Amino acid sequence: TADSGLRRLEIAFSSLFRHGTARRIHEHAARRAGYDCERSAYLVLRKVVDASPIRITDLAADLGVEPSTVSRHVQPLEVRGWVERGSDPDDARVSLLAATDTGEKVVSAIDRQRRRFLYLVLEGWSSDDREALFDLLERFAREVEEKARHISE
């Protein structure tokens, strides 16, 4: 039935995200990459690398948190030299965050290790199964994001 399929989906996602699996995978990847970088810091740094330069308010909106929460996560990244804060040339009152070369290297190294782990997970899958997974997950993520946007309005 549809309900049993949805329950299987809930269990699978719970296994991946709520039981610490994502955290353990991240810690493994960061350790293998040679960086002490908590998952929450990585998520902020990853977004800054992808959108650099970015306003703190935009970063907070993208991450779905308050600007004060982002500021708390950004401060240690600044201390480590992974991001730097500057002024918006169009509005000096606005802070912009930009990834440094070192910050980009951190994300790149951790991403390489994350992909290495995923490769190990999927190495026994056929190329058709891998492509089907990629296509269906991308579609699922798009549709969840779209529906979630409407329920929060």
Coordinates of C-alpha atoms in Angstrom, one line a residue:
T1 CA 0.0 0.0 0.0
A2 CA 1.0 3.6 -0.3
D3 CA 1.1 4.0 3.4
S4 CA 3.6 1.1 3.8
G5 CA 5.8 2.6 1.1
L6 CA 5.7 6.0 2.8
R7 CA 6.6 4.3 6.1
R8 CA 9.6 2.6 4.4
L9 CA 10.6 6.1 3.2
E10 CA 10.3 7.6 6.7
I11 CA 12.4 4.7 8.2
A12 CA 15.1 5.1 5.5
F13 CA 15.4 8.8 6.0
S14 CA 15.3 8.4 9.8
S15 CA 18.2 6.0 9.5
L16 CA 20.2 8.5 7.4
F17 CA 19.5 11.7 9.2
R18 CA 18.1 11.3 12.7
H19 CA 20.2 8.5 14.0
G20 CA 23.5 10.3 13.7
T21 CA 24.5 8.6 10.4
A22 CA 25.0 11.9 8.6
R23 CA 27.1 13.3 11.5
R24 CA 29.3 10.2 11.6
I25 CA 29.8 10.3 7.8
H26 CA 30.7 14.0 8.0
E27 CA 33.1 13.4 10.9
H28 CA 34.8 10.6 9.0
A29 CA 35.2 12.7 5.9
A30 CA 36.5 15.7 7.8
R31 CA 39.0 13.6 9.7
R32 CA 40.2 11.9 6.5
A33 CA 40.5 15.3 4.9
G34 CA 42.7 16.5 7.8
Y35 CA 40.3 19.1 9.2
D36 CA 38.5 19.5 12.5
C37 CA 35.3 20.9 11.2
E38 CA 31.9 20.2 12.8
R39 CA 29.1 19.4 10.5
S40 CA 27.2 22.6 11.3
A41 CA 30.3 24.7 10.5
Y42 CA 30.8 22.8 7.3
L43 CA 27.2 23.4 6.2
V44 CA 27.7 27.2 6.7
L45 CA 31.1 27.2 5.1
R46 CA 29.8 25.1 2.1
K47 CA 27.0 27.7 1.5
V48 CA 29.5 30.6 1.7
V49 CA 31.8 28.9 -0.7
D50 CA 28.9 28.3 -3.1
A51 CA 27.5 31.8 -2.9
S52 CA 30.5 33.9 -2.0
P53 CA 30.2 36.8 -1.4
I54 CA 26.9 36.6 0.5
R55 CA 25.1 38.7 3.1
I56 CA 24.6 37.2 6.5
T57 CA 20.9 37.8 6.2
D58 CA 20.8 35.9 2.9
L59 CA 22.9 33.1 4.3
A60 CA 20.6 32.8 7.3
A61 CA 17.6 32.7 4.9
D62 CA 19.2 30.0 2.8
L63 CA 20.0 27.9 5.8
G64 CA 16.6 28.5 7.4
V65 CA 17.9 30.0 10.6
E66 CA 18.1 33.4 12.3
P67 CA 21.0 35.8 11.4
S68 CA 22.2 35.6 15.0
T69 CA 22.6 31.8 14.7
V70 CA 24.6 32.2 11.5
S71 CA 26.8 34.9 13.1
R72 CA 27.7 32.4 15.9
H73 CA 28.7 29.8 13.4
V74 CA 30.6 32.3 11.2
Q75 CA 32.8 33.7 14.0
P76 CA 34.9 30.5 14.4
L77 CA 35.2 30.2 10.7
E78 CA 36.6 33.8 10.6
V79 CA 39.0 33.0 13.4
R80 CA 40.3 30.0 11.5
G81 CA 40.7 32.1 8.3
W82 CA 38.2 30.1 6.3
V83 CA 35.9 33.1 5.7
E84 CA 36.3 36.8 5.8
R85 CA 33.9 39.6 6.4
G86 CA 33.8 42.7 4.2
S87 CA 31.5 45.6 3.4
D88 CA 29.0 45.6 0.6
P89 CA 30.2 48.1 -1.9
D90 CA 26.6 49.2 -2.5
D91 CA 25.7 49.6 1.2
A92 CA 28.6 49.9 3.7
R93 CA 26.2 49.0 6.5
V94 CA 25.8 45.5 5.2
S95 CA 28.4 42.8 5.9
L96 CA 29.3 40.4 3.2
L97 CA 31.0 37.0 3.8
A98 CA 33.4 35.5 1.4
A99 CA 35.3 32.2 1.5
T100 CA 39.0 32.5 1.6
D101 CA 41.3 30.2 -0.5
T102 CA 41.8 28.1 2.7
G103 CA 38.0 27.9 3.3
E104 CA 37.6 26.7 -0.3
K105 CA 40.3 24.1 0.2
V106 CA 38.6 22.8 3.4
V107 CA 35.3 22.3 1.6
S108 CA 37.0 20.7 -1.4
A109 CA 38.9 18.3 0.7
I110 CA 35.9 17.3 2.8
D111 CA 33.8 17.0 -0.3
R112 CA 36.3 14.7 -1.9
Q113 CA 36.2 12.4 1.2
R114 CA 32.3 12.5 1.2
R115 CA 32.3 11.5 -2.4
R116 CA 34.8 8.7 -1.7
F117 CA 32.5 7.4 1.0
L118 CA 29.5 7.5 -1.4
Y119 CA 31.5 5.8 -4.1
L120 CA 32.2 2.9 -1.6
V121 CA 28.5 2.7 -0.8
L122 CA 27.4 2.6 -4.4
E123 CA 30.3 0.6 -5.9
G124 CA 28.2 -2.6 -6.0
W125 CA 25.3 -0.9 -7.8
S126 CA 24.8 -1.1 -11.5
S127 CA 25.2 2.2 -13.4
D128 CA 21.5 2.0 -14.2
D129 CA 20.6 1.7 -10.5
R130 CA 22.9 4.6 -9.6
E131 CA 21.4 6.9 -12.3
A132 CA 17.9 5.9 -11.2
L133 CA 18.8 6.8 -7.6
F134 CA 20.3 10.1 -8.6
D135 CA 17.4 11.1 -10.8
L136 CA 14.7 10.1 -8.3
L137 CA 16.5 11.8 -5.3
E138 CA 16.9 15.0 -7.3
R139 CA 13.2 14.9 -8.2
F140 CA 12.2 14.1 -4.7
A141 CA 14.3 16.9 -3.2
R142 CA 12.9 19.4 -5.7
E143 CA 9.3 18.4 -5.0
V144 CA 9.8 18.4 -1.2
E145 CA 11.4 21.8 -1.3
E146 CA 8.5 23.1 -3.5
K147 CA 5.8 21.7 -1.3
A148 CA 7.5 22.9 1.9
R149 CA 7.7 26.4 0.5
H150 CA 3.9 26.4 0.1
I151 CA 3.2 25.1 3.6
S152 CA 5.3 27.8 5.2
E153 CA 3.6 30.7 3.4

